[in-house]
Amino acid sequence: DSDWVLHKKILNFCQVVNHKGETIGKLIESCLLEWVIDKVFSITIDNASSNDGAISYIMKRLRSWKTLILEGELLHMRCCAHVINLIVNEGLKEMHDSIACVRNAVRYVRSSPKRLIKFKTCVEQETIDCKALVCLYVPTRWNSTYLMLEHALKFEKAFQILEEKELDYQDYFAEDEHGKKKIGPPSNYDWKNVEVFVMFLKVFYNVTNKISGFLYVTANSFFHEMWGINDLLIGWSNEHNSILRNMAINMKSKYDKYWGSIEKINKLVFLAVVLDPRYKLDYVGFCFGSIHDDATVKVLVDGIQAYLMRLYNCYKSQIDGFAFRNDL
């Protein structure tokens, strides 16, 4: 607003009768018409194929309204949080038994009030100073796996006491689950692996929280986070720890699918950094230089600079046209 305070507004909340791209596009169009909005610079949306159809429909409408910027080249911004979600889930496909051990241990504790009381007794016995207790995970949300492991790690000694003193806890892991014995209880080896997983997932958890913020500007932070993740995955792909290495290799493959080349990334990611007075074009070139030779870096940087000039000239022509009409 006039005081430079960022606002988040929900213009409409409606039911979508089907997931066809044209249906979604028409709903967006009706919302824009209702609010008399005819200028849309970009739309952030996830990677479902139906959303590609919705973007194509909106692009046609904006073109007919003569408000489409650069023929819609910047219109479709892939949701960075969604891409990170896909990358992490790719790594978790190689989910280690150690995670299953801890998950089953947490399930035991949270399965009844009586068991939770027993666990709290073990926590008190070990004088663990932590107000939050262990939490269950949600299968469809990887960040809940991170939170579950992070919390459980703080209570490692309490789980060990529980295993030593409670026969019911030991019997729980002997029970059949879909015709198989439950994995667990977690050993010292499992807890060491969990430490690695927590360190690994914490990076992506923090990045997701940062780029999902709505009380501050995030457009200029996407490039930094993308580049940071790329460097981490390259480093972890050469780790001695085979679990971490395999997860990183799988995730790097998924990363490259969406962000592996400049052509796959909406140019706004780079332009936002160039327009940030703390970094500008030289910083983007510096980052490119970490993985490309000088000749390639020059081509990439020149391309971004040319794109910025195209965007500038696009707005300049609109302003010049507006001034000309006023003179008439």
mmCIF file of C-alpha atoms in Angstrom, residues 87-310:
data_model
loop_
_atom_site.group_PDB
_atom_site.id
_atom_site.type_symbol
_atom_site.label_atom_id
_atom_site.label_comp_id
_atom_site.label_asym_id
_atom_site.label_seq_id
_atom_site.Cartn_x
_atom_site.Cartn_y
_atom_site.Cartn_z
ATOM 1 C CA ILE A 87 12.110 -32.806 -4.667
ATOM 2 C CA VAL A 88 11.954 -33.884 -1.006
ATOM 3 C CA ASN A 89 9.349 -36.579 -1.659
ATOM 4 C CA GLU A 90 11.670 -38.005 -4.307
ATOM 5 C CA GLY A 91 14.354 -38.358 -1.650
ATOM 6 C CA LEU A 92 11.974 -39.899 0.867
ATOM 7 C CA LYS A 93 11.083 -42.676 -1.587
ATOM 8 C CA GLU A 94 14.300 -44.227 -0.354
ATOM 9 C CA MET A 95 12.885 -44.020 3.155
ATOM 10 C CA HIS A 96 15.179 -45.842 5.497
ATOM 11 C CA ASP A 97 14.024 -48.410 8.060
ATOM 12 C CA SER A 98 15.313 -46.087 10.783
ATOM 13 C CA ILE A 99 12.509 -43.633 10.014
ATOM 14 C CA ALA A 100 9.967 -46.459 10.195
ATOM 15 C CA CYS A 101 11.404 -47.524 13.584
ATOM 16 C CA VAL A 102 10.940 -44.069 15.070
ATOM 17 C CA ARG A 103 7.527 -43.645 13.473
ATOM 18 C CA ASN A 104 6.328 -46.899 15.071
ATOM 19 C CA ALA A 105 7.762 -45.856 18.433
ATOM 20 C CA VAL A 106 5.893 -42.544 18.239
ATOM 21 C CA ARG A 107 2.702 -44.353 17.212
ATOM 22 C CA TYR A 108 2.979 -46.514 20.311
ATOM 23 C CA VAL A 109 3.302 -43.507 22.616
ATOM 24 C CA ARG A 110 0.411 -41.629 20.995
ATOM 25 C CA SER A 111 -1.889 -44.655 20.660
ATOM 26 C CA SER A 112 -3.452 -44.377 24.132
ATOM 27 C CA PRO A 113 -3.491 -42.055 27.184
ATOM 28 C CA LYS A 114 -2.062 -44.856 29.337
ATOM 29 C CA ARG A 115 0.972 -45.304 27.103
ATOM 30 C CA LEU A 116 1.501 -41.554 26.924
ATOM 31 C CA ILE A 117 1.564 -41.372 30.733
ATOM 32 C CA LYS A 118 4.186 -44.135 30.847
ATOM 33 C CA PHE A 119 6.281 -42.228 28.331
ATOM 34 C CA LYS A 120 6.004 -39.000 30.329
ATOM 35 C CA THR A 121 7.302 -40.903 33.351
ATOM 36 C CA CYS A 122 10.373 -41.927 31.352
ATOM 37 C CA VAL A 123 10.839 -38.311 30.236
ATOM 38 C CA GLU A 124 10.759 -37.121 33.848
ATOM 39 C CA GLN A 125 13.165 -39.868 34.896
ATOM 40 C CA GLU A 126 15.681 -38.703 32.297
ATOM 41 C CA THR A 127 15.029 -35.040 33.255
ATOM 42 C CA ILE A 128 14.489 -34.091 29.629
ATOM 43 C CA ASP A 129 13.642 -30.403 29.517
ATOM 44 C CA CYS A 130 11.286 -30.122 26.560
ATOM 45 C CA LYS A 131 7.707 -28.875 26.783
ATOM 46 C CA ALA A 132 6.587 -30.321 23.447
ATOM 47 C CA LEU A 133 6.034 -34.066 23.202
ATOM 48 C CA VAL A 134 6.427 -36.386 20.239
ATOM 49 C CA CYS A 135 4.051 -35.805 17.339
ATOM 50 C CA LEU A 136 2.632 -38.090 14.673
ATOM 51 C CA TYR A 137 3.339 -37.554 11.009
ATOM 52 C CA VAL A 138 0.891 -37.006 8.154
ATOM 53 C CA PRO A 139 1.681 -39.346 5.206
ATOM 54 C CA THR A 140 0.909 -36.694 2.568
ATOM 55 C CA ARG A 141 3.124 -34.004 4.131
ATOM 56 C CA TRP A 142 6.890 -34.529 4.214
ATOM 57 C CA ASN A 143 7.405 -31.631 6.636
ATOM 58 C CA SER A 144 5.425 -33.564 9.249
ATOM 59 C CA THR A 145 8.013 -36.369 8.914
ATOM 60 C CA TYR A 146 10.725 -33.828 9.687
ATOM 61 C CA LEU A 147 8.852 -32.496 12.735
ATOM 62 C CA MET A 148 8.168 -36.023 13.985
ATOM 63 C CA LEU A 149 11.851 -36.976 13.752
ATOM 64 C CA GLU A 150 13.069 -33.685 15.217
ATOM 65 C CA HIS A 151 10.805 -34.006 18.261
ATOM 66 C CA ALA A 152 11.497 -37.722 18.726
ATOM 67 C CA LEU A 153 15.258 -37.139 18.668
ATOM 68 C CA LYS A 154 14.969 -34.967 21.777
ATOM 69 C CA PHE A 155 13.419 -37.925 23.603
ATOM 70 C CA GLU A 156 15.873 -40.612 22.505
ATOM 71 C CA LYS A 157 16.833 -41.503 26.088
ATOM 72 C CA ALA A 158 13.180 -41.656 27.153
ATOM 73 C CA PHE A 159 12.460 -44.172 24.390
ATOM 74 C CA GLN A 160 15.436 -46.256 25.536
ATOM 75 C CA ILE A 161 14.101 -46.313 29.123
ATOM 76 C CA LEU A 162 10.674 -47.258 27.783
ATOM 77 C CA GLU A 163 12.196 -50.226 25.959
ATOM 78 C CA GLU A 164 14.064 -51.386 29.062
ATOM 79 C CA LYS A 165 11.139 -51.151 31.498
ATOM 80 C CA GLU A 166 7.906 -51.669 29.564
ATOM 81 C CA LEU A 167 7.168 -55.165 28.270
ATOM 82 C CA ASP A 168 4.081 -53.764 26.565
ATOM 83 C CA TYR A 169 6.358 -51.591 24.423
ATOM 84 C CA GLN A 170 8.408 -54.603 23.362
ATOM 85 C CA ASP A 171 5.283 -56.667 22.680
ATOM 86 C CA TYR A 172 3.919 -53.850 20.496
ATOM 87 C CA PHE A 173 6.737 -54.363 17.998
ATOM 88 C CA ALA A 174 6.117 -58.121 17.945
ATOM 89 C CA GLU A 175 2.532 -57.582 16.779
ATOM 90 C CA ASP A 176 1.657 -58.266 13.165
ATOM 91 C CA GLU A 177 1.081 -55.334 10.841
ATOM 92 C CA HIS A 178 -0.279 -56.410 7.458
ATOM 93 C CA GLY A 179 1.191 -59.860 8.035
ATOM 94 C CA LYS A 180 4.599 -58.522 9.074
ATOM 95 C CA LYS A 181 6.339 -57.770 12.351
ATOM 96 C CA LYS A 182 6.557 -54.032 13.042
ATOM 97 C CA ILE A 183 9.952 -52.479 12.374
ATOM 98 C CA GLY A 184 11.629 -51.396 15.602
ATOM 99 C CA PRO A 185 12.152 -50.440 18.326
ATOM 100 C CA PRO A 186 14.839 -47.947 17.218
ATOM 101 C CA SER A 187 18.433 -48.888 18.035
ATOM 102 C CA ASN A 188 21.434 -46.604 18.549
ATOM 103 C CA TYR A 189 22.185 -47.056 14.846
ATOM 104 C CA ASP A 190 18.662 -45.892 13.976
ATOM 105 C CA TRP A 191 18.950 -42.791 16.147
ATOM 106 C CA LYS A 192 22.242 -41.868 14.453
ATOM 107 C CA ASN A 193 20.535 -42.177 11.076
ATOM 108 C CA VAL A 194 17.668 -40.023 12.311
ATOM 109 C CA GLU A 195 20.168 -37.304 13.238
ATOM 110 C CA VAL A 196 21.308 -37.320 9.607
ATOM 111 C CA PHE A 197 17.730 -37.192 8.305
ATOM 112 C CA VAL A 198 16.840 -34.285 10.586
ATOM 113 C CA MET A 199 19.893 -32.321 9.456
ATOM 114 C CA PHE A 200 18.997 -33.101 5.843
ATOM 115 C CA LEU A 201 15.293 -32.220 6.025
ATOM 116 C CA LYS A 202 15.782 -29.114 8.177
ATOM 117 C CA VAL A 203 17.291 -27.263 5.208
ATOM 118 C CA PHE A 204 14.197 -27.824 3.074
ATOM 119 C CA TYR A 205 11.829 -27.147 5.970
ATOM 120 C CA ASN A 206 13.429 -23.739 6.594
ATOM 121 C CA VAL A 207 13.483 -22.857 2.886
ATOM 122 C CA THR A 208 9.800 -23.764 2.501
ATOM 123 C CA ASN A 209 8.845 -21.593 5.466
ATOM 124 C CA LYS A 210 10.899 -18.694 4.126
ATOM 125 C CA ILE A 211 9.487 -18.662 0.599
ATOM 126 C CA SER A 212 5.923 -19.281 1.810
ATOM 127 C CA GLY A 213 5.818 -16.113 3.913
ATOM 128 C CA PHE A 214 3.147 -13.549 3.114
ATOM 129 C CA LEU A 215 4.067 -10.723 5.488
ATOM 130 C CA TYR A 216 7.229 -9.901 3.556
ATOM 131 C CA VAL A 217 8.399 -9.868 -0.062
ATOM 132 C CA THR A 218 9.639 -13.271 -1.254
ATOM 133 C CA ALA A 219 10.212 -12.827 -5.019
ATOM 134 C CA ASN A 220 13.842 -11.766 -4.568
ATOM 135 C CA SER A 221 14.650 -14.760 -2.335
ATOM 136 C CA PHE A 222 13.711 -17.604 -4.717
ATOM 137 C CA PHE A 223 16.977 -17.486 -6.664
ATOM 138 C CA HIS A 224 19.114 -17.625 -3.498
ATOM 139 C CA GLU A 225 17.204 -20.610 -2.131
ATOM 140 C CA MET A 226 17.226 -22.455 -5.469
ATOM 141 C CA TRP A 227 20.958 -21.967 -5.821
ATOM 142 C CA GLY A 228 21.597 -22.946 -2.211
ATOM 143 C CA ILE A 229 19.646 -26.192 -2.623
ATOM 144 C CA ASN A 230 21.563 -26.985 -5.811
ATOM 145 C CA ASP A 231 24.923 -26.547 -4.045
ATOM 146 C CA LEU A 232 23.807 -28.681 -1.092
ATOM 147 C CA LEU A 233 22.547 -31.526 -3.275
ATOM 148 C CA ILE A 234 25.781 -31.543 -5.278
ATOM 149 C CA GLY A 235 27.787 -31.691 -2.049
ATOM 150 C CA TRP A 236 25.616 -34.378 -0.461
ATOM 151 C CA SER A 237 25.767 -36.464 -3.662
ATOM 152 C CA ASN A 238 29.460 -37.010 -2.846
ATOM 153 C CA GLU A 239 28.906 -37.871 0.837
ATOM 154 C CA HIS A 240 30.471 -40.977 2.393
ATOM 155 C CA ASN A 241 27.159 -41.694 4.129
ATOM 156 C CA SER A 242 25.416 -43.927 1.564
ATOM 157 C CA ILE A 243 21.904 -43.112 2.836
ATOM 158 C CA LEU A 244 22.425 -39.370 2.511
ATOM 159 C CA ARG A 245 24.225 -39.796 -0.804
ATOM 160 C CA ASN A 246 21.439 -41.858 -2.399
ATOM 161 C CA MET A 247 18.746 -39.468 -1.196
ATOM 162 C CA ALA A 248 20.678 -36.488 -2.571
ATOM 163 C CA ILE A 249 21.233 -38.143 -5.971
ATOM 164 C CA ASN A 250 17.512 -38.894 -6.349
ATOM 165 C CA MET A 251 16.573 -35.380 -5.286
ATOM 166 C CA LYS A 252 19.113 -33.781 -7.644
ATOM 167 C CA SER A 253 17.495 -35.647 -10.519
ATOM 168 C CA LYS A 254 14.093 -34.196 -9.615
ATOM 169 C CA TYR A 255 15.656 -30.745 -9.061
ATOM 170 C CA ASP A 256 17.130 -30.819 -12.571
ATOM 171 C CA LYS A 257 13.736 -31.700 -14.035
ATOM 172 C CA TYR A 258 12.296 -28.346 -12.908
ATOM 173 C CA TRP A 259 15.282 -26.082 -12.217
ATOM 174 C CA GLY A 260 18.172 -27.780 -13.995
ATOM 175 C CA SER A 261 18.558 -25.137 -16.701
ATOM 176 C CA ILE A 262 17.788 -21.442 -17.028
ATOM 177 C CA GLU A 263 15.285 -22.190 -19.805
ATOM 178 C CA LYS A 264 13.089 -24.107 -17.346
ATOM 179 C CA ILE A 265 12.881 -21.255 -14.838
ATOM 180 C CA ASN A 266 10.590 -18.234 -15.070
ATOM 181 C CA LYS A 267 12.869 -15.261 -15.766
ATOM 182 C CA LEU A 268 11.223 -13.322 -12.930
ATOM 183 C CA VAL A 269 13.332 -15.395 -10.529
ATOM 184 C CA PHE A 270 16.462 -13.761 -11.980
ATOM 185 C CA LEU A 271 14.993 -10.319 -12.650
ATOM 186 C CA ALA A 272 13.914 -9.973 -9.002
ATOM 187 C CA VAL A 273 17.536 -10.465 -7.898
ATOM 188 C CA VAL A 274 18.851 -8.042 -10.524
ATOM 189 C CA LEU A 275 16.425 -5.379 -9.271
ATOM 190 C CA ASP A 276 17.481 -5.999 -5.649
ATOM 191 C CA PRO A 277 20.106 -3.249 -5.014
ATOM 192 C CA ARG A 278 22.012 -5.583 -2.686
ATOM 193 C CA TYR A 279 22.841 -8.031 -5.498
ATOM 194 C CA LYS A 280 22.134 -6.856 -9.084
ATOM 195 C CA LEU A 281 23.303 -8.561 -12.282
ATOM 196 C CA ASP A 282 26.896 -9.159 -11.169
ATOM 197 C CA TYR A 283 25.717 -11.415 -8.350
ATOM 198 C CA VAL A 284 23.680 -13.567 -10.741
ATOM 199 C CA GLY A 285 26.760 -13.890 -12.945
ATOM 200 C CA PHE A 286 28.851 -14.836 -9.911
ATOM 201 C CA CYS A 287 26.420 -17.657 -9.046
ATOM 202 C CA PHE A 288 26.359 -18.928 -12.622
ATOM 203 C CA GLY A 289 30.155 -18.961 -12.535
ATOM 204 C CA SER A 290 30.138 -21.657 -9.852
ATOM 205 C CA ILE A 291 28.830 -24.258 -12.323
ATOM 206 C CA HIS A 292 29.510 -22.817 -15.804
ATOM 207 C CA ASP A 293 32.569 -21.679 -17.751
ATOM 208 C CA ASP A 294 33.127 -17.979 -18.494
ATOM 209 C CA ALA A 295 31.751 -18.152 -22.031
ATOM 210 C CA THR A 296 28.495 -19.774 -20.883
ATOM 211 C CA VAL A 297 28.141 -17.313 -18.003
ATOM 212 C CA LYS A 298 28.440 -14.387 -20.425
ATOM 213 C CA VAL A 299 25.713 -15.827 -22.663
ATOM 214 C CA LEU A 300 23.395 -16.383 -19.687
ATOM 215 C CA VAL A 301 24.008 -12.951 -18.152
ATOM 216 C CA ASP A 302 23.597 -11.189 -21.507
ATOM 217 C CA GLY A 303 20.322 -13.066 -21.981
ATOM 218 C CA ILE A 304 18.963 -11.900 -18.620
ATOM 219 C CA GLN A 305 20.048 -8.328 -19.319
ATOM 220 C CA ALA A 306 18.305 -8.428 -22.704
ATOM 221 C CA TYR A 307 15.178 -9.795 -21.040
ATOM 222 C CA LEU A 308 15.225 -6.951 -18.531
ATOM 223 C CA MET A 309 15.475 -4.430 -21.362
ATOM 224 C CA ARG A 310 12.546 -6.081 -23.142
#
